Amino acid sequence: MKKRIGILTSGGDCAGLNAAIRAAVHRADLLGWEIYGILDGTAGLLCDPLQYRVLTPAMFDNNVMRMGGTVLGTTNKGNPFAYPMPDGTIKDRTDEIINGFKSLGLDSVIGIGGDGSFAILRKLAMQGGIRMVGIPKTIDNDIGETETSIGFDTAVSVATEALDRLQPTAASHDRVMVLEVMGRDAGHIALSAGIAGGADVILIPEIPYRISSVAKKIAAVKEGGRNFALVVVSEAVKTVDGDASQMKFTDGQKRYGGIGHYIGDQIFKATGSETRVTILGHVQRGSSPTYNDRLIASAFGVKAVDLIAEGRFDRMVAWKNREVVDVPIEAAIAAYQAVDINSSLVHTARALGISLGDEI
Ligand code: F6P
C-alpha cells in the first residue's frame, strides 16, 4: 500500500540538512511512497492551514544537496509543551500538533534534530501514537550513540579555515589571535578545529583552565622565536570566576557569546601581547556542506526511510564504525556526548604541545 510519510527539520539549522531531506525523498519515491515536508519544524502544524509541501524527486535535484540551511525551515523556539502565546501566556499545544499529523494522514514521520528536539519530538510521538524515526544533526556533535551528526564536519571546516585566515594576519602584526567558536556545552568544534588549524591553545568547557597556563604557553611560543599565537575558545568556557559568558536578550533567552573577548583581555593582561578576537558565530552553520556531511546526510536519509519500511520506530540512525546503524532515540538523548577528556583527540592535542589551559 502507498505510504505517506512526513519529514521535518527541528532546532538550529546546519549544513547538510538538505542532503538528508533529498536522500529521504528519493528513497521514499523508489518505494512508491509519498513524502510530505512539514515546514518550520512542528510550527507548520500549528498553522491554519497546515504548512507543508508534497516533496518530489524533481524538486530535489543534486544541486539541493549543495545548499546550506534547510529548504523546510526550522525553529529552535516554541516548545509545544510550553508554547509562548502572543498574549504572554504559556500553553500546551501538543494536541494541535498531533491532530495536524493525523489530519495529513501520515503513516510515520522522520524528525531531523538534535537532542533537545528529539526529547520534545519523542514525547509528542509517545503522547500521540506517532511512529517516528530520528536523524541526528547538530554542529555541536553532542548527541550520544553516534560518532558524528550532520553539520559538525562543515562547522569544523569553517572554523579551521578561519584559523588559516587568522594565521597570516597574526604573523604580520605579531599578535595573539583568539577565535571563539560555537558548540554549546561541548568543546568538539574547538578541539577538532584547533588541532586541524594549528592552534597553540584550545580552551573547552570540559577542561578547566588557568590564565597562567595560557600565558606560559604564549611566552614559550615567543621564546621559541614565533611572534604570534592562535587561541581557540569554545563559547561555553567560563570566566576564571566560573561565570558563563551569556547575554540575556529582550526575549528572555540567554545566549552564549563573548568569552573570546574576556580571554583575549586576560591574555593581554597576563602577557602584554597585542590580542585580537574573532567571534565566528553562525558562519559555522552556513555554507555548502563538506563532502563528509553530504555523505553522512545521504546515508542517514536513506536509512531513516529503510527503518520505516522495516516497521522499526523510535529509532535514531547513527554512524558507527564506518556504517550507518540505528539506536533507540531514548538512548541517544540519554548519552549526551561532551568531549571525553581521555580521548585520542585530547591526547593528540597535548602530544602536539597544544595547551589546553590546565598545564601546571
Ligand atoms: O546548537 C547549535 C548552536 O549553533 C550552538 O552551537 C549555539 O550556541 C546555538 O545553536 C545558537 O543558537 P541560535 O541559532 O538560537 O542563536
Coordinates of C-alpha atoms and ligand atoms in Angstrom, one line a residue:
M1 CA 0.0 0.0 0.0
K2 CA 1.2 3.5 -0.7
K3 CA 2.5 5.1 2.5
R4 CA 2.6 8.8 3.2
I5 CA 5.4 9.8 5.5
G6 CA 6.3 13.2 6.9
I7 CA 9.7 14.8 7.4
L8 CA 10.7 17.9 9.3
T9 CA 13.8 19.7 10.5
S10 CA 13.9 21.0 14.1
G11 CA 16.3 23.0 16.2
G12 CA 19.2 25.1 14.8
D13 CA 19.9 24.6 11.2
C14 CA 23.3 23.4 9.9
A15 CA 24.9 22.4 6.6
G16 CA 23.8 19.0 5.3
L17 CA 20.1 19.1 6.2
N18 CA 19.0 19.4 2.5
A19 CA 21.2 16.4 1.6
A20 CA 19.3 14.3 4.2
I21 CA 15.9 15.5 3.0
R22 CA 16.9 14.8 -0.6
A23 CA 18.0 11.3 0.2
A24 CA 14.8 10.5 2.1
V25 CA 12.7 11.9 -0.8
H26 CA 14.5 9.8 -3.4
R27 CA 14.4 6.6 -1.2
A28 CA 10.7 7.0 -0.4
D29 CA 9.9 7.6 -4.1
L30 CA 11.7 4.4 -5.0
L31 CA 9.4 2.6 -2.6
G32 CA 6.4 4.2 -4.2
W33 CA 5.6 6.3 -1.2
E34 CA 4.6 9.9 -0.8
I35 CA 6.6 12.3 1.4
Y36 CA 5.3 15.4 3.0
G37 CA 7.7 18.1 4.2
I38 CA 6.4 19.9 7.3
L39 CA 7.5 23.5 7.4
D40 CA 9.4 25.2 10.2
G41 CA 9.5 22.1 12.4
T42 CA 6.4 21.3 14.3
A43 CA 5.3 25.0 14.0
G44 CA 4.0 24.2 10.5
L45 CA 1.4 22.0 12.2
L46 CA 0.2 24.9 14.4
C47 CA -0.9 26.9 11.4
D48 CA -4.2 27.0 9.8
P49 CA -4.0 25.9 7.0
L50 CA -1.3 23.4 7.9
Q51 CA 2.1 24.3 6.4
Y52 CA 3.6 21.5 4.4
R53 CA 4.8 20.7 0.9
V54 CA 4.5 17.4 -1.0
L55 CA 8.1 16.6 -1.8
T56 CA 9.1 15.0 -5.1
P57 CA 12.4 13.9 -6.6
A58 CA 12.0 16.5 -9.3
M59 CA 12.2 19.2 -6.5
F60 CA 15.4 17.6 -5.1
D61 CA 18.0 17.5 -7.9
N62 CA 21.6 17.3 -7.0
N63 CA 22.0 21.0 -6.5
V64 CA 19.8 21.0 -3.4
M65 CA 22.5 18.9 -1.7
R66 CA 25.0 21.7 -2.2
M67 CA 22.8 24.2 -0.4
G68 CA 23.3 25.1 3.3
G69 CA 20.3 25.6 5.6
T70 CA 17.0 23.7 5.3
V71 CA 14.5 24.1 2.5
L72 CA 11.8 23.1 5.0
G73 CA 12.7 25.9 7.5
T74 CA 13.2 25.2 11.2
T75 CA 12.8 26.7 14.6
N76 CA 14.6 26.3 17.9
K77 CA 11.9 28.1 19.8
G78 CA 8.4 27.3 20.8
N79 CA 8.4 24.1 22.7
P80 CA 4.8 22.8 22.1
F81 CA 4.5 21.6 25.6
A82 CA 5.0 25.1 26.9
Y83 CA 4.3 27.3 24.0
P84 CA 4.7 31.1 24.5
M85 CA 1.5 32.7 23.2
P86 CA 1.3 36.3 21.8
D87 CA -0.6 37.4 24.9
G88 CA 2.3 36.3 27.2
T89 CA 0.7 33.1 28.5
I90 CA 2.1 29.7 28.1
K91 CA 0.0 27.0 26.5
D92 CA 0.3 23.2 25.9
R93 CA -0.3 23.0 22.1
T94 CA 0.7 19.3 21.7
D95 CA -2.9 18.2 20.8
E96 CA -2.9 20.7 17.9
I97 CA 0.3 19.2 16.5
I98 CA -0.8 15.6 17.0
N99 CA -4.1 16.5 15.2
G100 CA -2.1 18.1 12.4
F101 CA 0.0 14.9 12.0
K102 CA -3.2 12.9 11.9
S103 CA -5.1 15.1 9.5
L104 CA -2.3 14.9 7.0
G105 CA -2.8 11.1 7.1
L106 CA 0.9 10.4 7.8
D107 CA 1.9 6.8 8.4
S108 CA 5.1 7.9 10.2
V109 CA 7.5 10.8 10.5
I110 CA 11.2 11.5 10.1
G111 CA 12.4 14.1 12.6
I112 CA 15.8 15.6 11.9
G113 CA 17.1 17.2 15.0
G114 CA 19.4 17.5 18.0
D115 CA 19.0 16.1 21.5
G116 CA 16.7 18.9 22.6
S117 CA 14.4 18.4 19.5
F118 CA 14.4 14.7 19.9
A119 CA 13.3 14.9 23.6
I120 CA 10.3 17.0 22.5
L121 CA 9.5 15.0 19.4
R122 CA 9.7 11.7 21.2
K123 CA 7.4 12.9 24.0
L124 CA 5.0 14.1 21.3
A125 CA 5.2 10.8 19.4
M126 CA 4.5 8.9 22.6
Q127 CA 1.6 11.0 23.5
G128 CA 0.0 11.0 20.0
G129 CA 0.9 7.4 19.0
I130 CA 3.0 8.8 16.2
R131 CA 5.6 6.5 14.6
M132 CA 8.9 8.3 14.4
V133 CA 12.5 7.8 13.4
G134 CA 15.2 10.4 14.0
I135 CA 18.2 11.7 12.1
P136 CA 20.9 13.4 14.2
K137 CA 22.1 16.8 13.2
T138 CA 24.0 19.4 15.2
I139 CA 27.2 21.3 14.7
D140 CA 27.8 20.7 18.4
N141 CA 28.2 16.9 17.8
D142 CA 26.9 16.3 21.3
I143 CA 24.3 13.7 20.5
G144 CA 25.1 10.3 22.1
E145 CA 25.3 6.9 20.4
T146 CA 26.6 8.3 17.1
E147 CA 30.1 9.2 16.2
T148 CA 29.0 12.2 14.2
S149 CA 26.0 14.3 13.4
I150 CA 25.0 16.2 10.3
G151 CA 26.6 19.7 10.3
F152 CA 29.6 19.0 12.5
D153 CA 32.1 18.4 9.8
T154 CA 31.2 21.6 8.0
A155 CA 31.3 23.7 11.2
V156 CA 34.8 22.3 11.9
S157 CA 35.9 23.1 8.3
V158 CA 34.7 26.6 8.6
A159 CA 36.5 27.1 12.0
T160 CA 39.6 25.5 10.6
E161 CA 39.5 27.9 7.6
A162 CA 39.1 30.8 10.0
L163 CA 42.3 29.8 11.7
D164 CA 44.0 29.5 8.3
R165 CA 42.9 33.1 7.6
L166 CA 43.9 34.4 11.0
Q167 CA 47.4 33.0 10.9
P168 CA 48.9 35.3 8.3
T169 CA 47.4 38.5 9.8
A170 CA 48.5 37.3 13.3
A171 CA 52.1 36.8 12.0
S172 CA 52.1 40.1 10.1
H173 CA 51.2 42.1 13.3
D174 CA 52.9 40.0 16.0
R175 CA 49.5 39.3 17.6
V176 CA 47.7 36.7 19.6
M177 CA 44.5 35.9 17.7
V178 CA 41.6 34.5 19.7
L179 CA 38.9 32.6 17.8
E180 CA 35.6 31.9 19.6
V181 CA 33.7 29.0 18.2
M182 CA 30.2 27.6 18.9
G183 CA 29.4 24.2 20.4
R184 CA 27.2 25.0 23.3
D185 CA 28.4 22.9 26.3
A186 CA 30.6 20.6 24.3
G187 CA 34.0 21.5 23.0
H188 CA 34.1 19.3 19.9
I189 CA 34.3 22.1 17.4
A190 CA 37.1 23.9 19.3
L191 CA 39.1 20.7 19.8
S192 CA 38.9 19.5 16.2
A193 CA 39.4 22.8 14.5
G194 CA 42.1 23.8 17.0
I195 CA 44.2 20.7 16.1
A196 CA 43.5 20.9 12.4
G197 CA 44.1 24.7 12.3
G198 CA 47.3 24.7 14.2
A199 CA 46.2 26.4 17.4
D200 CA 48.6 26.9 20.2
V201 CA 45.9 27.0 22.9
I202 CA 42.5 25.3 22.9
L203 CA 40.1 26.1 25.7
I204 CA 37.0 23.8 26.0
P205 CA 34.3 23.7 28.7
E206 CA 35.2 20.2 29.7
I207 CA 38.7 21.2 30.9
P208 CA 39.1 24.0 33.5
Y209 CA 41.9 26.4 32.6
R210 CA 44.2 28.8 34.3
I211 CA 45.2 32.0 32.6
S212 CA 48.7 31.5 33.9
S213 CA 49.0 28.2 31.9
V214 CA 47.7 30.0 28.8
A215 CA 50.2 32.9 29.4
K216 CA 53.0 30.3 29.9
K217 CA 52.3 28.7 26.6
I218 CA 52.2 32.0 24.7
A219 CA 55.5 33.0 26.4
A220 CA 57.0 29.7 25.3
V221 CA 55.9 30.3 21.7
K222 CA 57.6 33.7 21.7
E223 CA 60.7 32.3 23.3
G224 CA 60.8 29.7 20.6
G225 CA 61.1 32.5 18.0
R226 CA 57.5 32.8 16.8
N227 CA 55.9 36.2 17.0
F228 CA 52.2 35.2 17.0
A229 CA 49.9 32.7 18.6
L230 CA 46.5 31.2 17.8
V231 CA 44.0 30.5 20.6
V232 CA 40.6 28.8 20.1
V233 CA 38.0 29.1 22.8
S234 CA 34.7 27.3 22.9
E235 CA 31.7 29.5 23.6
A236 CA 30.7 27.8 26.9
V237 CA 34.1 28.2 28.5
K238 CA 33.6 30.1 31.8
T239 CA 35.5 33.1 33.2
V240 CA 38.0 32.4 36.0
D241 CA 35.3 33.2 38.5
G242 CA 33.1 30.4 37.0
D243 CA 30.6 32.7 35.2
A244 CA 29.2 31.7 31.8
S245 CA 29.6 34.4 29.1
Q246 CA 25.9 34.7 28.2
M247 CA 23.8 37.6 27.3
K248 CA 20.2 37.9 28.2
F249 CA 18.2 39.2 25.2
T250 CA 14.9 41.0 25.5
D251 CA 13.1 37.8 24.5
G252 CA 14.2 36.5 27.9
Q253 CA 16.6 33.9 26.3
K254 CA 20.2 33.7 27.3
R255 CA 22.7 33.1 24.5
Y256 CA 26.4 32.3 24.6
G257 CA 28.8 34.8 23.2
G258 CA 31.7 36.9 24.3
I259 CA 34.0 34.6 26.2
G260 CA 36.6 35.2 23.4
H261 CA 36.8 38.9 24.4
Y262 CA 37.2 38.0 28.1
I263 CA 40.0 35.5 27.3
G264 CA 41.7 38.0 24.9
D265 CA 41.7 40.6 27.6
Q266 CA 43.1 38.2 30.2
I267 CA 45.9 37.2 27.8
F268 CA 46.7 40.8 27.2
K269 CA 46.9 41.5 30.9
A270 CA 49.0 38.4 31.6
T271 CA 51.4 38.6 28.7
G272 CA 51.3 42.2 27.3
S273 CA 50.8 40.7 23.8
E274 CA 48.6 42.6 21.4
T275 CA 45.5 40.5 21.2
R276 CA 42.5 40.5 18.8
V277 CA 39.3 38.5 18.9
T278 CA 37.1 36.9 16.3
I279 CA 33.7 35.5 17.2
L280 CA 32.8 33.1 14.4
G281 CA 29.1 32.7 15.3
H282 CA 26.6 31.5 12.8
V283 CA 29.1 31.4 9.9
Q284 CA 29.8 27.9 11.2
R285 CA 26.2 26.8 10.4
G286 CA 26.0 28.2 6.9
S287 CA 27.8 27.4 3.7
S288 CA 27.7 24.5 1.3
P289 CA 28.2 21.2 3.3
T290 CA 31.5 19.4 3.1
Y291 CA 31.6 16.1 1.2
N292 CA 31.5 14.3 4.5
D293 CA 28.3 16.0 5.7
R294 CA 26.7 15.3 2.3
L295 CA 27.7 11.7 2.5
I296 CA 26.6 11.1 6.1
A297 CA 23.3 13.0 5.5
S298 CA 22.6 11.0 2.4
A299 CA 23.2 7.7 4.2
F300 CA 21.1 8.8 7.1
G301 CA 18.2 9.9 4.9
V302 CA 18.1 6.6 3.1
K303 CA 18.4 4.6 6.4
A304 CA 15.6 6.5 8.0
V305 CA 13.2 5.5 5.2
D306 CA 14.5 1.9 5.4
L307 CA 13.7 1.8 9.1
I308 CA 10.1 2.9 8.3
A309 CA 9.9 0.2 5.6
E310 CA 11.0 -2.4 8.2
G311 CA 8.4 -1.0 10.7
R312 CA 11.1 -0.1 13.2
F313 CA 10.3 3.1 15.1
D314 CA 11.5 5.2 18.0
R315 CA 15.0 4.6 16.5
M316 CA 17.7 7.1 15.5
V317 CA 20.0 6.5 12.6
A318 CA 23.6 6.7 13.7
W319 CA 27.2 6.5 12.4
K320 CA 29.4 3.8 14.0
N321 CA 32.5 2.1 12.7
R322 CA 32.1 3.2 9.1
E323 CA 28.5 2.1 9.0
V324 CA 25.0 3.6 9.3
V325 CA 23.3 1.8 12.2
D326 CA 20.2 2.5 14.3
V327 CA 19.9 3.0 18.1
P328 CA 17.0 3.8 20.4
I329 CA 16.2 7.5 20.3
E330 CA 15.9 7.4 24.1
A331 CA 19.5 6.1 24.5
A332 CA 20.9 8.8 22.1
I333 CA 19.2 11.5 24.2
A334 CA 20.4 10.0 27.5
A335 CA 24.0 9.6 26.4
Y336 CA 25.0 13.3 26.0
Q337 CA 28.4 13.4 24.3
A338 CA 30.7 16.1 25.6
V339 CA 34.5 15.8 24.9
D340 CA 35.9 12.8 26.7
I341 CA 39.0 14.2 28.4
N342 CA 40.7 10.9 28.0
S343 CA 40.0 10.7 24.2
S344 CA 42.5 10.3 21.4
L345 CA 42.0 13.9 20.3
V346 CA 42.7 15.3 23.7
H347 CA 45.8 13.2 23.8
T348 CA 46.7 14.3 20.3
A349 CA 46.4 17.9 21.2
R350 CA 48.6 17.5 24.3
A351 CA 51.1 15.4 22.4
L352 CA 51.4 18.2 19.8
G353 CA 52.2 20.7 22.5
I354 CA 48.9 22.5 22.3
S355 CA 48.0 24.0 25.7
L356 CA 44.5 23.0 26.9
G357 CA 44.9 25.6 29.7
D358 CA 45.3 23.1 32.5
E359 CA 49.1 22.5 32.5
I360 CA 50.9 23.3 35.7
Ligands
F6P1 O1 23.2 24.1 18.9 C1 23.7 24.7 17.8 C2 24.1 26.1 18.1 O2 24.6 26.6 16.9 C3 25.1 26.3 19.2 O3 26.4 25.9 18.9 C4 24.9 27.7 19.5 O4 25.2 28.0 20.9 C5 23.4 27.9 19.3 O5 23.0 26.9 18.4 C6 23.0 29.2 18.7 O6 21.6 29.2 18.7 P1 20.8 30.4 17.9 O7 20.7 30.0 16.5 O8 19.4 30.4 18.6 O9 21.5 31.7 18.1

